[in-house]
PDB file of C-alpha atoms in Angstrom:
ATOM      1  CA  MET U   1     111.946 107.568 121.893  1.00 65.00           C
ATOM      2  CA  ASN U   2     113.149 110.585 123.492  1.00 61.00           C
ATOM      3  CA  ASP U   3     116.855 109.472 122.611  1.00 65.00           C
ATOM      4  CA  MET U   4     116.411 109.695 118.909  1.00 64.00           C
ATOM      5  CA  ASP U   5     119.151 112.143 118.365  1.00 62.00           C
ATOM      6  CA  ARG U   6     121.609 110.290 120.373  1.00 66.00           C
ATOM      7  CA  SER U   7     120.691 106.574 119.168  1.00 68.00           C
ATOM      8  CA  ASP U   8     122.788 104.556 116.918  1.00 68.00           C
ATOM      9  CA  LYS U   9     119.996 102.795 115.620  1.00 73.00           C
ATOM     10  CA  ILE U  10     119.643 102.725 111.938  1.00 72.00           C
ATOM     11  CA  ILE U  11     115.998 103.538 111.905  1.00 73.00           C
ATOM     12  CA  PHE U  12     116.639 106.734 113.608  1.00 76.00           C
ATOM     13  CA  LYS U  13     119.473 107.875 111.214  1.00 72.00           C
ATOM     14  CA  GLY U  14     118.200 110.078 108.509  1.00 71.00           C
ATOM     15  CA  LEU U  15     115.004 111.446 110.160  1.00 80.00           C
ATOM     16  CA  ASP U  16     114.717 115.070 109.547  1.00 82.00           C
ATOM     17  CA  PRO U  17     113.482 117.369 112.352  1.00 84.00           C
ATOM     18  CA  PRO U  18     109.679 117.460 111.335  1.00 88.00           C
ATOM     19  CA  SER U  19     109.394 113.694 111.215  1.00 86.00           C
ATOM     20  CA  LYS U  20     111.287 113.347 114.568  1.00 85.00           C
ATOM     21  CA  GLY U  21     108.783 115.820 115.975  1.00 87.00           C
ATOM     22  CA  GLU U  22     105.786 113.947 114.806  1.00 90.00           C
ATOM     23  CA  ILE U  23     107.104 110.891 116.279  1.00 88.00           C
ATOM     24  CA  LEU U  24     107.918 112.276 119.630  1.00 88.00           C
ATOM     25  CA  LYS U  25     104.361 113.970 119.638  1.00 91.00           C
ATOM     26  CA  ALA U  26     102.725 110.690 119.114  1.00 91.00           C
ATOM     27  CA  TRP U  27     104.964 108.957 121.963  1.00 88.00           C
ATOM     28  CA  ASP U  28     103.986 111.874 124.126  1.00 91.00           C
ATOM     29  CA  GLN U  29     100.383 110.924 123.937  1.00 92.00           C
ATOM     30  CA  VAL U  30     101.080 107.572 124.940  1.00 91.00           C
ATOM     31  CA  VAL U  31     103.041 108.800 128.054  1.00 91.00           C
ATOM     32  CA  ASP U  32     100.340 111.155 128.959  1.00 91.00           C
ATOM     33  CA  LEU U  33      97.655 108.764 128.679  1.00 90.00           C
ATOM     34  CA  VAL U  34      99.553 106.178 130.999  1.00 90.00           C
ATOM     35  CA  GLU U  35     100.278 109.205 133.485  1.00 89.00           C
ATOM     36  CA  LEU U  36      96.549 110.294 133.590  1.00 87.00           C
ATOM     37  CA  PHE U  37      95.465 106.736 134.123  1.00 85.00           C
ATOM     38  CA  GLN U  38      98.208 106.066 137.120  1.00 82.00           C
ATOM     39  CA  VAL U  39      96.539 109.235 138.502  1.00 81.00           C
ATOM     40  CA  GLN U  40      93.040 108.098 138.212  1.00 76.00           C
ATOM     41  CA  GLN U  41      93.990 104.887 139.605  1.00 72.00           C
ATOM     42  CA  HIS U  42      95.918 106.002 142.752  1.00 71.00           C
ATOM     43  CA  GLY U  43      94.294 109.388 143.112  1.00 59.00           C
ATOM     44  CA  GLN U  44      91.129 108.201 144.355  1.00 58.00           C
ATOM     45  CA  HIS U  45      90.668 105.117 146.707  1.00 61.00           C
ATOM     46  CA  LEU U  46      88.106 103.136 145.376  1.00 57.00           C
ATOM     47  CA  SER U  47      86.784 100.529 147.726  1.00 61.00           C
ATOM     48  CA  GLN U  48      86.290  96.611 147.152  1.00 58.00           C
ATOM     49  CA  GLN U  49      82.693  97.423 146.181  1.00 56.00           C
ATOM     50  CA  ASP U  50      84.065  99.631 143.115  1.00 74.00           C
ATOM     51  CA  THR U  51      85.430  96.739 141.169  1.00 76.00           C
ATOM     52  CA  GLN U  52      83.021  97.351 138.286  1.00 79.00           C
ATOM     53  CA  GLU U  53      84.568 100.990 138.078  1.00 79.00           C
ATOM     54  CA  LYS U  54      88.006  99.628 138.190  1.00 78.00           C
ATOM     55  CA  ARG U  55      87.259  97.337 135.325  1.00 81.00           C
ATOM     56  CA  LEU U  56      85.679  99.958 133.120  1.00 85.00           C
ATOM     57  CA  ARG U  57      88.425 102.463 133.804  1.00 83.00           C
ATOM     58  CA  ALA U  58      91.198  99.773 132.800  1.00 84.00           C
ATOM     59  CA  SER U  59      89.215  98.566 129.773  1.00 89.00           C
ATOM     60  CA  LYS U  60      88.977 102.058 128.648  1.00 91.00           C
ATOM     61  CA  PHE U  61      92.571 102.698 129.158  1.00 91.00           C
ATOM     62  CA  LEU U  62      93.664  99.387 127.463  1.00 92.00           C
ATOM     63  CA  ARG U  63      91.639 100.324 124.398  1.00 93.00           C
ATOM     64  CA  GLU U  64      92.977 103.984 124.352  1.00 93.00           C
ATOM     65  CA  LEU U  65      96.465 102.729 125.009  1.00 93.00           C
ATOM     66  CA  GLU U  66      96.103 100.352 121.832  1.00 93.00           C
ATOM     67  CA  LEU U  67      94.861 103.010 119.650  1.00 93.00           C
ATOM     68  CA  ARG U  68      97.692 105.453 120.799  1.00 93.00           C
ATOM     69  CA  ASN U  69     100.368 102.741 120.445  1.00 90.00           C
ATOM     70  CA  ASN U  70      99.116 101.892 116.997  1.00 91.00           C
ATOM     71  CA  THR U  71      99.273 105.807 116.100  1.00 93.00           C
ATOM     72  CA  VAL U  72     103.025 105.708 117.117  1.00 90.00           C
ATOM     73  CA  LEU U  73     103.921 102.746 115.148  1.00 88.00           C
ATOM     74  CA  ASP U  74     101.996 104.206 112.219  1.00 90.00           C
ATOM     75  CA  THR U  75     103.923 107.310 112.485  1.00 91.00           C
ATOM     76  CA  LEU U  76     107.480 105.600 113.185  1.00 85.00           C
ATOM     77  CA  GLU U  77     106.804 103.401 110.011  1.00 85.00           C
ATOM     78  CA  ARG U  78     105.857 106.186 107.597  1.00 87.00           C
ATOM     79  CA  ASN U  79     108.750 108.617 108.764  1.00 85.00           C
ATOM     80  CA  ILE U  80     111.358 106.005 109.143  1.00 80.00           C
ATOM     81  CA  LEU U  81     110.440 104.367 105.849  1.00 77.00           C
ATOM     82  CA  CYS U  82     110.542 107.748 103.880  1.00 80.00           C
ATOM     83  CA  ALA U  83     113.780 108.737 105.608  1.00 79.00           C
ATOM     84  CA  THR U  84     116.526 109.538 103.087  1.00 75.00           C
ATOM     85  CA  ALA U  85     119.010 107.160 104.923  1.00 73.00           C
ATOM     86  CA  MET U  86     116.714 104.247 103.773  1.00 77.00           C
ATOM     87  CA  ASP U  87     117.586 104.959 100.079  1.00 77.00           C
ATOM     88  CA  ASN U  88     120.931 103.094 100.673  1.00 81.00           C
ATOM     89  CA  GLN U  89     120.820  99.447 100.400  1.00 84.00           C
ATOM     90  CA  ALA U  90     123.524  98.777 103.241  1.00 85.00           C
ATOM     91  CA  ASN U  91     121.218 100.826 105.527  1.00 83.00           C
ATOM     92  CA  LEU U  92     118.249  98.684 104.467  1.00 85.00           C
ATOM     93  CA  GLU U  93     120.061  95.504 105.155  1.00 88.00           C
ATOM     94  CA  GLU U  94     121.197  96.751 108.392  1.00 88.00           C
ATOM     95  CA  ALA U  95     117.685  97.984 109.528  1.00 85.00           C
ATOM     96  CA  ILE U  96     116.245  94.244 108.499  1.00 88.00           C
ATOM     97  CA  ASN U  97     118.710  92.896 110.872  1.00 91.00           C
ATOM     98  CA  ASP U  98     118.162  95.247 113.689  1.00 88.00           C
ATOM     99  CA  ASP U  99     116.543  93.921 117.048  1.00 88.00           C
ATOM    100  CA  THR U 100     114.531  97.196 117.579  1.00 83.00           C
ATOM    101  CA  VAL U 101     112.841  96.954 113.818  1.00 84.00           C
ATOM    102  CA  ASN U 102     112.013  93.179 114.462  1.00 87.00           C
ATOM    103  CA  LYS U 103     110.516  94.220 117.900  1.00 87.00           C
ATOM    104  CA  LEU U 104     108.321  96.790 116.045  1.00 83.00           C
ATOM    105  CA  GLY U 105     107.279  94.442 113.418  1.00 86.00           C
ATOM    106  CA  MET U 106     108.562  96.655 110.482  1.00 85.00           C
ATOM    107  CA  VAL U 107     111.269  94.101 108.944  1.00 88.00           C
ATOM    108  CA  GLU U 108     108.608  93.333 105.987  1.00 88.00           C
ATOM    109  CA  GLN U 109     108.192  97.175 105.214  1.00 84.00           C
ATOM    110  CA  PHE U 110     112.037  97.316 104.902  1.00 85.00           C
ATOM    111  CA  ARG U 111     112.287  94.242 102.867  1.00 87.00           C
ATOM    112  CA  LEU U 112     109.654  95.910 100.483  1.00 84.00           C
ATOM    113  CA  ARG U 113     111.746  99.076 100.583  1.00 82.00           C
ATOM    114  CA  GLN U 114     114.796  97.091  99.894  1.00 84.00           C
ATOM    115  CA  ILE U 115     113.049  95.595  96.828  1.00 82.00           C
ATOM    116  CA  ILE U 116     111.611  98.903  95.569  1.00 77.00           C
ATOM    117  CA  SER U 117     115.014 100.621  96.009  1.00 77.00           C
ATOM    118  CA  ALA U 118     117.171  97.985  94.426  1.00 74.00           C
ATOM    119  CA  PRO U 119     119.025  98.724  91.185  1.00 70.00           C
ATOM    120  CA  GLN U 120     117.131  97.716  88.158  1.00 60.00           C
ATOM    121  CA  SER U 121     118.165  94.240  86.927  1.00 54.00           C
ATOM    122  CA  SER U 122     119.987  94.126  83.701  1.00 49.00           C
ATOM    123  CA  THR U 123     117.615  91.171  82.742  1.00 48.00           C
ATOM    124  CA  PHE U 124     114.624  93.501  82.245  1.00 48.00           C
ATOM    125  CA  LYS U 125     116.584  96.351  80.786  1.00 48.00           C
ATOM    126  CA  ASN U 126     115.941  95.252  77.148  1.00 49.00           C
ATOM    127  CA  VAL U 127     112.644  93.710  77.605  1.00 47.00           C
ATOM    128  CA  ASN U 128     110.923  96.465  75.873  1.00 49.00           C
ATOM    129  CA  ASP U 129     112.336  99.506  74.247  1.00 50.00           C
ATOM    130  CA  ASP U 130     109.559 101.713  75.266  1.00 50.00           C
ATOM    131  CA  LEU U 131     110.621 101.472  78.940  1.00 49.00           C
ATOM    132  CA  SER U 132     114.107 102.967  78.079  1.00 48.00           C
ATOM    133  CA  GLN U 133     112.909 106.413  78.151  1.00 49.00           C
ATOM    134  CA  ALA U 134     110.606 105.908  81.307  1.00 47.00           C
ATOM    135  CA  SER U 135     113.449 104.396  83.285  1.00 46.00           C
ATOM    136  CA  LEU U 136     115.430 107.577  82.660  1.00 48.00           C
ATOM    137  CA  ALA U 137     112.722 109.495  84.508  1.00 49.00           C
ATOM    138  CA  SER U 138     112.193 106.636  87.291  1.00 51.00           C
ATOM    139  CA  PRO U 139     115.033 103.980  87.743  1.00 55.00           C
ATOM    140  CA  ASN U 140     112.747 101.747  89.784  1.00 58.00           C
ATOM    141  CA  ILE U 141     110.201 100.496  87.174  1.00 61.00           C
ATOM    142  CA  ILE U 142     108.303  97.153  87.493  1.00 63.00           C
ATOM    143  CA  ALA U 143     107.958  95.535  84.027  1.00 65.00           C
ATOM    144  CA  GLU U 144     105.783  92.707  83.578  1.00 68.00           C
ATOM    145  CA  TYR U 145     107.623  89.974  81.248  1.00 69.00           C
ATOM    146  CA  LYS U 146     106.307  86.533  80.162  1.00 76.00           C
ATOM    147  CA  GLU U 147     107.712  84.443  77.457  1.00 79.00           C
ATOM    148  CA  TYR U 148     105.558  82.213  75.359  1.00 79.00           C
ATOM    149  CA  SER U 149     106.548  78.997  73.870  1.00 81.00           C
ATOM    150  CA  GLN U 150     107.471  78.368  70.520  1.00 82.00           C
ATOM    151  CA  TYR U 151     104.324  76.577  70.009  1.00 83.00           C
ATOM    152  CA  THR U 152     101.988  79.634  70.704  1.00 82.00           C
ATOM    153  CA  ASP U 153     100.348  80.666  67.665  1.00 83.00           C
ATOM    154  CA  LYS U 154     101.571  83.987  66.551  1.00 83.00           C
ATOM    155  CA  GLU U 155      98.284  85.108  65.506  1.00 85.00           C
ATOM    156  CA  GLU U 156      96.932  84.761  69.179  1.00 83.00           C
ATOM    157  CA  LEU U 157      99.817  86.686  70.697  1.00 79.00           C
ATOM    158  CA  PRO U 158      98.212  90.239  70.274  1.00 81.00           C
ATOM    159  CA  GLY U 159      95.216  89.089  72.336  1.00 80.00           C
ATOM    160  CA  LEU U 160      97.280  87.263  74.955  1.00 77.00           C
ATOM    161  CA  THR U 161      99.530  90.313  75.548  1.00 76.00           C
ATOM    162  CA  GLU U 162      96.888  92.970  75.517  1.00 74.00           C
ATOM    163  CA  ARG U 163      96.422  94.480  79.010  1.00 58.00           C
ATOM    164  CA  VAL U 164      92.647  94.334  80.526  1.00 41.00           C
TER     165      VAL U 164
END
């Protein structure tokens, strides 16, 4: 984590300084927790009779570690997926195939980002003329499209196409 600036990993490219700072802050909290646990375990000599106390400390440590680790992952995910470098399809493809992204469990998020930022398909450009103006403001629009068979009663179409 501390080598984000020097890393050649795609997931760290394009992160702005505030994002890097937020990620490092979350990571530092994990490191502090581990160091505190080590001091508590080795600083005091607990006898064999204090196994219940050891178990309680270890249990508390593991719960807190999981919580802080999840915070790090959430922070990473939020900042990396919002990074400007992730607007590029080639960068998204590289991130999807990256071992670090896979180990962090973020592949599906990058696939979703890839779908969202994909250029609009020409198949849907002429589906509805009302979308043409909206697509100028926002190039990534999800349009619902359904073809009805020739046997569908034309008088029933308005009721079928009306949104709930």
